[in-house]
Amino acid sequence: MRPDLAVLLESAASLLDRAGPLEPLHVAVGGRDIRITFAPGVPLADQRAGVDRLAVVTGSTPTHSNLGAAAATYTFSAALPGSLFLLVGTHPTISQPRPRRSTSTRATAALLRTLAPWGRALSASCVDVTELTAQDDEERLTVQLIVESDGGDPRETLRLAAVGTTGLRRCREDEAGLGARGRLPSGESVMVSVM
C-alpha cells in the first residue's frame, strides 16, 4: 500500500527543517519515495554541501560516482520511518548566471506542508499520482503534479486531479497526454499533467 501523499510531503518538510538553509531544491514525492535534487545552475560544490547536510540529518554517507567526461554525481539513499525511501543527489551543472534568490529552504518546507491537505485529498481520490514536485527556481516556488489516466478519460482525470485549484487553463493536449496550469489555494502556480 502506498503512503498518503500528505505523509510524504510532511516527511520531506521535516527533513528540510532539520537540515537548515540549503541551495534551491527540487523535491519530488511519489509512491513511497522522496527525491531531493538541486535547481539547475546551483554550483556542484554547493550541491555537495547540501547533500552532506541532508546526509547528517539521516545518518547516511554519500557516494561519489564518476560519470566520465568530467561529470560526476554525489548521492545517498536512506530508509525513513513509515517505510518511506529518500534519495538525495547532485547533478552535473552548467555554469550560468543565477538570479538573486528570493526563496528559501524554509519557504520550500512551508510549501510542502501547505500541499499536505491537497495531497491527502488526492490520495483519497481515485487519481493515480505518479509524482508531486515542489520546485525552487530561486525566484519563485512552483508545483507540478503528474498523474496517470490508466486508460480512462484524461479530461476527467485532469478534473479530479485539479480539485482545489483555481484559474485552471489547458496548455497542452497531444498523444502523450494533457496538461493545465492554475493556482493552488495557497497562491502558488501549479502544472497538472495527465499521462
PDB file of N, CA and C in Angstrom, residues 78-181:
ATOM      1  N   ALA A  78      18.334   6.584   1.813  1.00  0.00           N
ATOM      2  CA  ALA A  78      18.089   6.224   3.212  1.00  0.00           C
ATOM      3  C   ALA A  78      16.659   5.742   3.384  1.00  0.00           C
ATOM      4  N   ALA A  79      16.504   4.738   4.226  1.00  0.00           N
ATOM      5  CA  ALA A  79      15.163   4.305   4.628  1.00  0.00           C
ATOM      6  C   ALA A  79      14.694   5.258   5.719  1.00  0.00           C
ATOM      7  N   LEU A  80      13.451   5.675   5.616  1.00  0.00           N
ATOM      8  CA  LEU A  80      12.866   6.598   6.587  1.00  0.00           C
ATOM      9  C   LEU A  80      11.730   5.899   7.323  1.00  0.00           C
ATOM     10  N   PRO A  81      11.332   6.424   8.469  1.00  0.00           N
ATOM     11  CA  PRO A  81      10.193   5.834   9.191  1.00  0.00           C
ATOM     12  C   PRO A  81       8.953   5.747   8.297  1.00  0.00           C
ATOM     13  N   GLY A  82       8.128   4.747   8.551  1.00  0.00           N
ATOM     14  CA  GLY A  82       6.897   4.567   7.787  1.00  0.00           C
ATOM     15  C   GLY A  82       7.127   3.918   6.437  1.00  0.00           C
ATOM     16  N   SER A  83       8.238   3.200   6.279  1.00  0.00           N
ATOM     17  CA  SER A  83       8.587   2.523   5.019  1.00  0.00           C
ATOM     18  C   SER A  83       8.778   3.494   3.865  1.00  0.00           C
ATOM     19  N   LEU A  84       9.209   4.716   4.163  1.00  0.00           N
ATOM     20  CA  LEU A  84       9.498   5.694   3.123  1.00  0.00           C
ATOM     21  C   LEU A  84      10.957   5.553   2.705  1.00  0.00           C
ATOM     22  N   PHE A  85      11.267   6.020   1.507  1.00  0.00           N
ATOM     23  CA  PHE A  85      12.617   5.912   0.960  1.00  0.00           C
ATOM     24  C   PHE A  85      13.056   7.285   0.472  1.00  0.00           C
ATOM     25  N   LEU A  86      14.252   7.706   0.864  1.00  0.00           N
ATOM     26  CA  LEU A  86      14.790   9.007   0.498  1.00  0.00           C
ATOM     27  C   LEU A  86      15.969   8.820  -0.451  1.00  0.00           C
ATOM     28  N   LEU A  87      15.992   9.604  -1.519  1.00  0.00           N
ATOM     29  CA  LEU A  87      17.124   9.642  -2.437  1.00  0.00           C
ATOM     30  C   LEU A  87      17.498  11.109  -2.624  1.00  0.00           C
ATOM     31  N   VAL A  88      18.757  11.425  -2.355  1.00  0.00           N
ATOM     32  CA  VAL A  88      19.251  12.799  -2.461  1.00  0.00           C
ATOM     33  C   VAL A  88      20.486  12.775  -3.346  1.00  0.00           C
ATOM     34  N   GLY A  89      20.589  13.742  -4.252  1.00  0.00           N
ATOM     35  CA  GLY A  89      21.777  13.752  -5.093  1.00  0.00           C
ATOM     36  C   GLY A  89      22.006  15.037  -5.838  1.00  0.00           C
ATOM     37  N   THR A  90      23.226  15.112  -6.349  1.00  0.00           N
ATOM     38  CA  THR A  90      23.624  16.230  -7.206  1.00  0.00           C
ATOM     39  C   THR A  90      23.378  15.839  -8.649  1.00  0.00           C
ATOM     40  N   HIS A  91      23.565  16.785  -9.522  1.00  0.00           N
ATOM     41  CA  HIS A  91      23.525  16.517 -10.953  1.00  0.00           C
ATOM     42  C   HIS A  91      24.572  17.402 -11.606  1.00  0.00           C
ATOM     43  N   PRO A  92      25.095  16.967 -12.740  1.00  0.00           N
ATOM     44  CA  PRO A  92      26.049  17.838 -13.436  1.00  0.00           C
ATOM     45  C   PRO A  92      25.388  19.182 -13.717  1.00  0.00           C
ATOM     46  N   THR A  93      26.176  20.228 -13.633  1.00  0.00           N
ATOM     47  CA  THR A  93      25.610  21.560 -13.800  1.00  0.00           C
ATOM     48  C   THR A  93      26.367  22.344 -14.849  1.00  0.00           C
ATOM     49  N   ILE A  94      25.677  23.230 -15.497  1.00  0.00           N
ATOM     50  CA  ILE A  94      26.282  24.120 -16.474  1.00  0.00           C
ATOM     51  C   ILE A  94      26.375  25.489 -15.820  1.00  0.00           C
ATOM     52  N   SER A  95      27.530  26.078 -15.898  1.00  0.00           N
ATOM     53  CA  SER A  95      27.712  27.398 -15.302  1.00  0.00           C
ATOM     54  C   SER A  95      26.842  28.410 -16.042  1.00  0.00           C
ATOM     55  N   GLN A  96      25.998  29.072 -15.285  1.00  0.00           N
ATOM     56  CA  GLN A  96      25.126  30.091 -15.863  1.00  0.00           C
ATOM     57  C   GLN A  96      24.855  31.156 -14.810  1.00  0.00           C
ATOM     58  N   PRO A  97      24.549  32.364 -15.239  1.00  0.00           N
ATOM     59  CA  PRO A  97      24.244  33.412 -14.257  1.00  0.00           C
ATOM     60  C   PRO A  97      23.027  33.007 -13.431  1.00  0.00           C
ATOM     61  N   ARG A  98      23.086  33.273 -12.145  1.00  0.00           N
ATOM     62  CA  ARG A  98      21.979  32.928 -11.257  1.00  0.00           C
ATOM     63  C   ARG A  98      21.252  34.193 -10.830  1.00  0.00           C
ATOM     64  N   PRO A  99      19.919  34.126 -10.780  1.00  0.00           N
ATOM     65  CA  PRO A  99      19.165  35.301 -10.316  1.00  0.00           C
ATOM     66  C   PRO A  99      19.367  35.503  -8.814  1.00  0.00           C
ATOM     67  N   ARG A 100      19.053  36.679  -8.357  1.00  0.00           N
ATOM     68  CA  ARG A 100      19.092  36.945  -6.920  1.00  0.00           C
ATOM     69  C   ARG A 100      17.992  36.111  -6.276  1.00  0.00           C
ATOM     70  N   ARG A 101      18.344  35.345  -5.272  1.00  0.00           N
ATOM     71  CA  ARG A 101      17.389  34.421  -4.664  1.00  0.00           C
ATOM     72  C   ARG A 101      16.381  35.160  -3.793  1.00  0.00           C
ATOM     73  N   SER A 102      15.098  34.862  -4.043  1.00  0.00           N
ATOM     74  CA  SER A 102      14.025  35.433  -3.231  1.00  0.00           C
ATOM     75  C   SER A 102      13.229  34.322  -2.545  1.00  0.00           C
ATOM     76  N   THR A 103      13.753  33.104  -2.589  1.00  0.00           N
ATOM     77  CA  THR A 103      13.117  31.941  -1.957  1.00  0.00           C
ATOM     78  C   THR A 103      14.030  31.434  -0.851  1.00  0.00           C
ATOM     79  N   SER A 104      13.589  30.402  -0.154  1.00  0.00           N
ATOM     80  CA  SER A 104      14.417  29.830   0.913  1.00  0.00           C
ATOM     81  C   SER A 104      14.017  28.385   1.153  1.00  0.00           C
ATOM     82  N   THR A 105      14.893  27.681   1.839  1.00  0.00           N
ATOM     83  CA  THR A 105      14.580  26.302   2.228  1.00  0.00           C
ATOM     84  C   THR A 105      13.373  26.293   3.162  1.00  0.00           C
ATOM     85  N   ARG A 106      13.310  27.272   4.043  1.00  0.00           N
ATOM     86  CA  ARG A 106      12.180  27.380   4.966  1.00  0.00           C
ATOM     87  C   ARG A 106      10.867  27.554   4.199  1.00  0.00           C
ATOM     88  N   ALA A 107      10.895  28.373   3.144  1.00  0.00           N
ATOM     89  CA  ALA A 107       9.697  28.582   2.321  1.00  0.00           C
ATOM     90  C   ALA A 107       9.327  27.299   1.574  1.00  0.00           C
ATOM     91  N   THR A 108      10.320  26.542   1.121  1.00  0.00           N
ATOM     92  CA  THR A 108      10.044  25.271   0.448  1.00  0.00           C
ATOM     93  C   THR A 108       9.396  24.296   1.418  1.00  0.00           C
ATOM     94  N   ALA A 109       9.930  24.208   2.647  1.00  0.00           N
ATOM     95  CA  ALA A 109       9.337  23.322   3.667  1.00  0.00           C
ATOM     96  C   ALA A 109       7.902  23.755   3.974  1.00  0.00           C
ATOM     97  N   ALA A 110       7.671  25.054   4.066  1.00  0.00           N
ATOM     98  CA  ALA A 110       6.310  25.553   4.324  1.00  0.00           C
ATOM     99  C   ALA A 110       5.378  25.199   3.169  1.00  0.00           C
ATOM    100  N   LEU A 111       5.871  25.306   1.935  1.00  0.00           N
ATOM    101  CA  LEU A 111       5.062  24.932   0.779  1.00  0.00           C
ATOM    102  C   LEU A 111       4.688  23.455   0.841  1.00  0.00           C
ATOM    103  N   LEU A 112       5.649  22.604   1.173  1.00  0.00           N
ATOM    104  CA  LEU A 112       5.352  21.170   1.271  1.00  0.00           C
ATOM    105  C   LEU A 112       4.247  20.916   2.293  1.00  0.00           C
ATOM    106  N   ARG A 113       4.299  21.618   3.429  1.00  0.00           N
ATOM    107  CA  ARG A 113       3.246  21.456   4.445  1.00  0.00           C
ATOM    108  C   ARG A 113       1.906  21.985   3.940  1.00  0.00           C
ATOM    109  N   THR A 114       1.956  23.088   3.186  1.00  0.00           N
ATOM    110  CA  THR A 114       0.734  23.656   2.615  1.00  0.00           C
ATOM    111  C   THR A 114       0.092  22.686   1.628  1.00  0.00           C
ATOM    112  N   LEU A 115       0.925  21.920   0.923  1.00  0.00           N
ATOM    113  CA  LEU A 115       0.430  20.955  -0.061  1.00  0.00           C
ATOM    114  C   LEU A 115      -0.163  19.702   0.578  1.00  0.00           C
ATOM    115  N   ALA A 116       0.131  19.460   1.858  1.00  0.00           N
ATOM    116  CA  ALA A 116      -0.312  18.222   2.515  1.00  0.00           C
ATOM    117  C   ALA A 116      -1.824  17.991   2.432  1.00  0.00           C
ATOM    118  N   PRO A 117      -2.682  18.984   2.713  1.00  0.00           N
ATOM    119  CA  PRO A 117      -4.121  18.716   2.586  1.00  0.00           C
ATOM    120  C   PRO A 117      -4.535  18.340   1.164  1.00  0.00           C
ATOM    121  N   TRP A 118      -3.934  18.992   0.170  1.00  0.00           N
ATOM    122  CA  TRP A 118      -4.213  18.647  -1.218  1.00  0.00           C
ATOM    123  C   TRP A 118      -3.742  17.217  -1.498  1.00  0.00           C
ATOM    124  N   GLY A 119      -2.537  16.884  -1.006  1.00  0.00           N
ATOM    125  CA  GLY A 119      -2.025  15.524  -1.162  1.00  0.00           C
ATOM    126  C   GLY A 119      -2.925  14.498  -0.515  1.00  0.00           C
ATOM    127  N   ARG A 120      -3.461  14.839   0.650  1.00  0.00           N
ATOM    128  CA  ARG A 120      -4.376  13.928   1.346  1.00  0.00           C
ATOM    129  C   ARG A 120      -5.639  13.711   0.513  1.00  0.00           C
ATOM    130  N   ALA A 121      -6.164  14.796  -0.066  1.00  0.00           N
ATOM    131  CA  ALA A 121      -7.359  14.690  -0.919  1.00  0.00           C
ATOM    132  C   ALA A 121      -7.073  13.866  -2.164  1.00  0.00           C
ATOM    133  N   LEU A 122      -5.892  14.055  -2.756  1.00  0.00           N
ATOM    134  CA  LEU A 122      -5.528  13.272  -3.935  1.00  0.00           C
ATOM    135  C   LEU A 122      -5.387  11.790  -3.586  1.00  0.00           C
ATOM    136  N   SER A 123      -4.793  11.505  -2.437  1.00  0.00           N
ATOM    137  CA  SER A 123      -4.629  10.110  -2.009  1.00  0.00           C
ATOM    138  C   SER A 123      -5.974   9.437  -1.774  1.00  0.00           C
ATOM    139  N   ALA A 124      -6.948  10.218  -1.310  1.00  0.00           N
ATOM    140  CA  ALA A 124      -8.279   9.661  -1.032  1.00  0.00           C
ATOM    141  C   ALA A 124      -9.111   9.517  -2.295  1.00  0.00           C
ATOM    142  N   SER A 125      -8.709  10.183  -3.369  1.00  0.00           N
ATOM    143  CA  SER A 125      -9.480  10.119  -4.618  1.00  0.00           C
ATOM    144  C   SER A 125      -9.032   8.916  -5.441  1.00  0.00           C
ATOM    145  N   CYS A 126      -9.613   8.774  -6.589  1.00  0.00           N
ATOM    146  CA  CYS A 126      -9.248   7.662  -7.471  1.00  0.00           C
ATOM    147  C   CYS A 126      -8.171   8.076  -8.465  1.00  0.00           C
ATOM    148  N   VAL A 127      -7.442   9.157  -8.191  1.00  0.00           N
ATOM    149  CA  VAL A 127      -6.396   9.636  -9.076  1.00  0.00           C
ATOM    150  C   VAL A 127      -5.096   8.887  -8.771  1.00  0.00           C
ATOM    151  N   ASP A 128      -4.445   8.373  -9.812  1.00  0.00           N
ATOM    152  CA  ASP A 128      -3.183   7.659  -9.669  1.00  0.00           C
ATOM    153  C   ASP A 128      -2.032   8.648  -9.820  1.00  0.00           C
ATOM    154  N   VAL A 129      -1.517   9.131  -8.685  1.00  0.00           N
ATOM    155  CA  VAL A 129      -0.456  10.137  -8.691  1.00  0.00           C
ATOM    156  C   VAL A 129       0.885   9.461  -8.967  1.00  0.00           C
ATOM    157  N   THR A 130       1.565   9.933  -9.990  1.00  0.00           N
ATOM    158  CA  THR A 130       2.910   9.462 -10.298  1.00  0.00           C
ATOM    159  C   THR A 130       3.923  10.253  -9.496  1.00  0.00           C
ATOM    160  N   GLU A 131       3.761  11.578  -9.486  1.00  0.00           N
ATOM    161  CA  GLU A 131       4.735  12.423  -8.799  1.00  0.00           C
ATOM    162  C   GLU A 131       4.150  13.799  -8.517  1.00  0.00           C
ATOM    163  N   LEU A 132       4.470  14.325  -7.353  1.00  0.00           N
ATOM    164  CA  LEU A 132       4.137  15.694  -6.972  1.00  0.00           C
ATOM    165  C   LEU A 132       5.463  16.371  -6.646  1.00  0.00           C
ATOM    166  N   THR A 133       5.769  17.459  -7.336  1.00  0.00           N
ATOM    167  CA  THR A 133       7.070  18.110  -7.207  1.00  0.00           C
ATOM    168  C   THR A 133       6.909  19.562  -6.784  1.00  0.00           C
ATOM    169  N   ALA A 134       7.728  19.975  -5.816  1.00  0.00           N
ATOM    170  CA  ALA A 134       7.857  21.386  -5.445  1.00  0.00           C
ATOM    171  C   ALA A 134       9.227  21.827  -5.938  1.00  0.00           C
ATOM    172  N   GLN A 135       9.239  22.884  -6.750  1.00  0.00           N
ATOM    173  CA  GLN A 135      10.478  23.342  -7.363  1.00  0.00           C
ATOM    174  C   GLN A 135      10.799  24.759  -6.916  1.00  0.00           C
ATOM    175  N   ASP A 136      12.033  24.950  -6.484  1.00  0.00           N
ATOM    176  CA  ASP A 136      12.538  26.261  -6.105  1.00  0.00           C
ATOM    177  C   ASP A 136      13.472  26.705  -7.221  1.00  0.00           C
ATOM    178  N   ASP A 137      13.070  27.704  -8.001  1.00  0.00           N
ATOM    179  CA  ASP A 137      13.936  28.175  -9.090  1.00  0.00           C
ATOM    180  C   ASP A 137      14.653  29.472  -8.712  1.00  0.00           C
ATOM    181  N   GLU A 138      14.770  29.731  -7.440  1.00  0.00           N
ATOM    182  CA  GLU A 138      15.458  30.876  -6.836  1.00  0.00           C
ATOM    183  C   GLU A 138      14.627  32.148  -6.823  1.00  0.00           C
ATOM    184  N   GLU A 139      13.699  32.294  -7.767  1.00  0.00           N
ATOM    185  CA  GLU A 139      12.860  33.490  -7.808  1.00  0.00           C
ATOM    186  C   GLU A 139      11.435  33.203  -7.358  1.00  0.00           C
ATOM    187  N   ARG A 140      11.011  31.926  -7.451  1.00  0.00           N
ATOM    188  CA  ARG A 140       9.657  31.562  -7.022  1.00  0.00           C
ATOM    189  C   ARG A 140       9.601  30.056  -6.796  1.00  0.00           C
ATOM    190  N   LEU A 141       8.560  29.650  -6.108  1.00  0.00           N
ATOM    191  CA  LEU A 141       8.300  28.227  -5.886  1.00  0.00           C
ATOM    192  C   LEU A 141       7.145  27.816  -6.789  1.00  0.00           C
ATOM    193  N   THR A 142       7.275  26.674  -7.429  1.00  0.00           N
ATOM    194  CA  THR A 142       6.205  26.169  -8.276  1.00  0.00           C
ATOM    195  C   THR A 142       5.935  24.709  -7.933  1.00  0.00           C
ATOM    196  N   VAL A 143       4.795  24.221  -8.377  1.00  0.00           N
ATOM    197  CA  VAL A 143       4.368  22.857  -8.082  1.00  0.00           C
ATOM    198  C   VAL A 143       3.962  22.186  -9.385  1.00  0.00           C
ATOM    199  N   GLN A 144       4.329  20.911  -9.513  1.00  0.00           N
ATOM    200  CA  GLN A 144       3.882  20.126 -10.654  1.00  0.00           C
ATOM    201  C   GLN A 144       3.346  18.797 -10.147  1.00  0.00           C
ATOM    202  N   LEU A 145       2.191  18.424 -10.666  1.00  0.00           N
ATOM    203  CA  LEU A 145       1.558  17.148 -10.343  1.00  0.00           C
ATOM    204  C   LEU A 145       1.470  16.337 -11.626  1.00  0.00           C
ATOM    205  N   ILE A 146       1.965  15.106 -11.589  1.00  0.00           N
ATOM    206  CA  ILE A 146       1.868  14.202 -12.742  1.00  0.00           C
ATOM    207  C   ILE A 146       1.015  13.015 -12.315  1.00  0.00           C
ATOM    208  N   VAL A 147      -0.038  12.759 -13.092  1.00  0.00           N
ATOM    209  CA  VAL A 147      -0.945  11.650 -12.793  1.00  0.00           C
ATOM    210  C   VAL A 147      -1.116  10.777 -14.031  1.00  0.00           C
ATOM    211  N   GLU A 148      -1.530   9.539 -13.795  1.00  0.00           N
ATOM    212  CA  GLU A 148      -1.807   8.588 -14.877  1.00  0.00           C
ATOM    213  C   GLU A 148      -3.310   8.527 -15.109  1.00  0.00           C
ATOM    214  N   SER A 149      -3.713   8.429 -16.367  1.00  0.00           N
ATOM    215  CA  SER A 149      -5.142   8.300 -16.641  1.00  0.00           C
ATOM    216  C   SER A 149      -5.569   6.840 -16.663  1.00  0.00           C
ATOM    217  N   ASP A 150      -4.604   5.903 -16.700  1.00  0.00           N
ATOM    218  CA  ASP A 150      -4.886   4.464 -16.673  1.00  0.00           C
ATOM    219  C   ASP A 150      -5.938   4.050 -17.695  1.00  0.00           C
ATOM    220  N   GLY A 151      -5.832   4.597 -18.899  1.00  0.00           N
ATOM    221  CA  GLY A 151      -6.750   4.208 -19.963  1.00  0.00           C
ATOM    222  C   GLY A 151      -8.110   4.869 -19.897  1.00  0.00           C
ATOM    223  N   GLY A 152      -8.373   5.634 -18.841  1.00  0.00           N
ATOM    224  CA  GLY A 152      -9.651   6.335 -18.717  1.00  0.00           C
ATOM    225  C   GLY A 152      -9.642   7.632 -19.504  1.00  0.00           C
ATOM    226  N   ASP A 153     -10.643   8.434 -19.276  1.00  0.00           N
ATOM    227  CA  ASP A 153     -10.757   9.725 -19.936  1.00  0.00           C
ATOM    228  C   ASP A 153      -9.758  10.698 -19.305  1.00  0.00           C
ATOM    229  N   PRO A 154      -8.752  11.154 -20.051  1.00  0.00           N
ATOM    230  CA  PRO A 154      -7.766  12.060 -19.468  1.00  0.00           C
ATOM    231  C   PRO A 154      -8.367  13.379 -18.986  1.00  0.00           C
ATOM    232  N   ARG A 155      -9.433  13.842 -19.636  1.00  0.00           N
ATOM    233  CA  ARG A 155     -10.072  15.093 -19.200  1.00  0.00           C
ATOM    234  C   ARG A 155     -10.706  14.922 -17.815  1.00  0.00           C
ATOM    235  N   GLU A 156     -11.317  13.776 -17.591  1.00  0.00           N
ATOM    236  CA  GLU A 156     -11.914  13.502 -16.281  1.00  0.00           C
ATOM    237  C   GLU A 156     -10.818  13.347 -15.225  1.00  0.00           C
ATOM    238  N   THR A 157      -9.725  12.689 -15.600  1.00  0.00           N
ATOM    239  CA  THR A 157      -8.602  12.555 -14.675  1.00  0.00           C
ATOM    240  C   THR A 157      -8.046  13.920 -14.313  1.00  0.00           C
ATOM    241  N   LEU A 158      -7.931  14.793 -15.307  1.00  0.00           N
ATOM    242  CA  LEU A 158      -7.465  16.160 -15.045  1.00  0.00           C
ATOM    243  C   LEU A 158      -8.417  16.877 -14.104  1.00  0.00           C
ATOM    244  N   ARG A 159      -9.701  16.751 -14.325  1.00  0.00           N
ATOM    245  CA  ARG A 159     -10.687  17.399 -13.461  1.00  0.00           C
ATOM    246  C   ARG A 159     -10.544  16.921 -12.017  1.00  0.00           C
ATOM    247  N   LEU A 160     -10.391  15.620 -11.827  1.00  0.00           N
ATOM    248  CA  LEU A 160     -10.251  15.064 -10.478  1.00  0.00           C
ATOM    249  C   LEU A 160      -8.934  15.488  -9.832  1.00  0.00           C
ATOM    250  N   ALA A 161      -7.846  15.482 -10.612  1.00  0.00           N
ATOM    251  CA  ALA A 161      -6.529  15.829 -10.068  1.00  0.00           C
ATOM    252  C   ALA A 161      -6.431  17.309  -9.719  1.00  0.00           C
ATOM    253  N   ALA A 162      -7.180  18.145 -10.421  1.00  0.00           N
ATOM    254  CA  ALA A 162      -7.073  19.589 -10.227  1.00  0.00           C
ATOM    255  C   ALA A 162      -8.034  20.118  -9.166  1.00  0.00           C
ATOM    256  N   VAL A 163      -8.672  19.235  -8.429  1.00  0.00           N
ATOM    257  CA  VAL A 163      -9.605  19.672  -7.402  1.00  0.00           C
ATOM    258  C   VAL A 163      -8.900  20.633  -6.437  1.00  0.00           C
ATOM    259  N   GLY A 164      -9.542  21.733  -6.150  1.00  0.00           N
ATOM    260  CA  GLY A 164      -8.976  22.718  -5.236  1.00  0.00           C
ATOM    261  C   GLY A 164      -8.143  23.782  -5.916  1.00  0.00           C
ATOM    262  N   THR A 165      -7.834  23.620  -7.201  1.00  0.00           N
ATOM    263  CA  THR A 165      -7.075  24.652  -7.895  1.00  0.00           C
ATOM    264  C   THR A 165      -8.041  25.668  -8.500  1.00  0.00           C
ATOM    265  N   THR A 166      -7.512  26.827  -8.825  1.00  0.00           N
ATOM    266  CA  THR A 166      -8.334  27.867  -9.452  1.00  0.00           C
ATOM    267  C   THR A 166      -7.658  28.335 -10.731  1.00  0.00           C
ATOM    268  N   GLY A 167      -8.435  28.932 -11.603  1.00  0.00           N
ATOM    269  CA  GLY A 167      -7.900  29.505 -12.835  1.00  0.00           C
ATOM    270  C   GLY A 167      -7.253  28.482 -13.747  1.00  0.00           C
ATOM    271  N   LEU A 168      -7.721  27.249 -13.689  1.00  0.00           N
ATOM    272  CA  LEU A 168      -7.108  26.191 -14.474  1.00  0.00           C
ATOM    273  C   LEU A 168      -7.360  26.412 -15.965  1.00  0.00           C
ATOM    274  N   ARG A 169      -6.293  26.417 -16.738  1.00  0.00           N
ATOM    275  CA  ARG A 169      -6.434  26.543 -18.187  1.00  0.00           C
ATOM    276  C   ARG A 169      -5.514  25.533 -18.862  1.00  0.00           C
ATOM    277  N   ARG A 170      -6.071  24.870 -19.839  1.00  0.00           N
ATOM    278  CA  ARG A 170      -5.322  23.845 -20.553  1.00  0.00           C
ATOM    279  C   ARG A 170      -4.201  24.481 -21.360  1.00  0.00           C
ATOM    280  N   CYS A 171      -3.018  23.879 -21.285  1.00  0.00           N
ATOM    281  CA  CYS A 171      -1.882  24.425 -22.026  1.00  0.00           C
ATOM    282  C   CYS A 171      -1.259  23.398 -22.964  1.00  0.00           C
ATOM    283  N   ARG A 172      -1.695  22.140 -22.844  1.00  0.00           N
ATOM    284  CA  ARG A 172      -1.132  21.110 -23.714  1.00  0.00           C
ATOM    285  C   ARG A 172      -2.121  19.967 -23.849  1.00  0.00           C
ATOM    286  N   GLU A 173      -2.263  19.473 -25.068  1.00  0.00           N
ATOM    287  CA  GLU A 173      -3.041  18.263 -25.309  1.00  0.00           C
ATOM    288  C   GLU A 173      -2.470  17.616 -26.562  1.00  0.00           C
ATOM    289  N   ASP A 174      -1.866  16.440 -26.382  1.00  0.00           N
ATOM    290  CA  ASP A 174      -1.284  15.716 -27.502  1.00  0.00           C
ATOM    291  C   ASP A 174      -1.329  14.218 -27.202  1.00  0.00           C
ATOM    292  N   GLU A 175      -0.647  13.423 -28.036  1.00  0.00           N
ATOM    293  CA  GLU A 175      -0.696  11.973 -27.849  1.00  0.00           C
ATOM    294  C   GLU A 175      -0.067  11.522 -26.531  1.00  0.00           C
ATOM    295  N   ALA A 176       0.804  12.344 -25.947  1.00  0.00           N
ATOM    296  CA  ALA A 176       1.440  11.993 -24.675  1.00  0.00           C
ATOM    297  C   ALA A 176       0.541  12.279 -23.475  1.00  0.00           C
ATOM    298  N   GLY A 177      -0.489  13.056 -23.668  1.00  0.00           N
ATOM    299  CA  GLY A 177      -1.383  13.394 -22.563  1.00  0.00           C
ATOM    300  C   GLY A 177      -1.850  14.832 -22.652  1.00  0.00           C
ATOM    301  N   LEU A 178      -2.246  15.365 -21.512  1.00  0.00           N
ATOM    302  CA  LEU A 178      -2.660  16.763 -21.491  1.00  0.00           C
ATOM    303  C   LEU A 178      -2.194  17.416 -20.209  1.00  0.00           C
ATOM    304  N   GLY A 179      -2.138  18.727 -20.251  1.00  0.00           N
ATOM    305  CA  GLY A 179      -1.675  19.474 -19.103  1.00  0.00           C
ATOM    306  C   GLY A 179      -2.457  20.757 -18.946  1.00  0.00           C
ATOM    307  N   ALA A 180      -2.469  21.263 -17.726  1.00  0.00           N
ATOM    308  CA  ALA A 180      -3.157  22.518 -17.441  1.00  0.00           C
ATOM    309  C   ALA A 180      -2.402  23.255 -16.339  1.00  0.00           C
ATOM    310  N   ARG A 181      -2.485  24.565 -16.370  1.00  0.00           N
ATOM    311  CA  ARG A 181      -1.869  25.414 -15.343  1.00  0.00           C
ATOM    312  C   ARG A 181      -2.964  26.106 -14.559  1.00  0.00           C
TER     313      ARG A 181
END
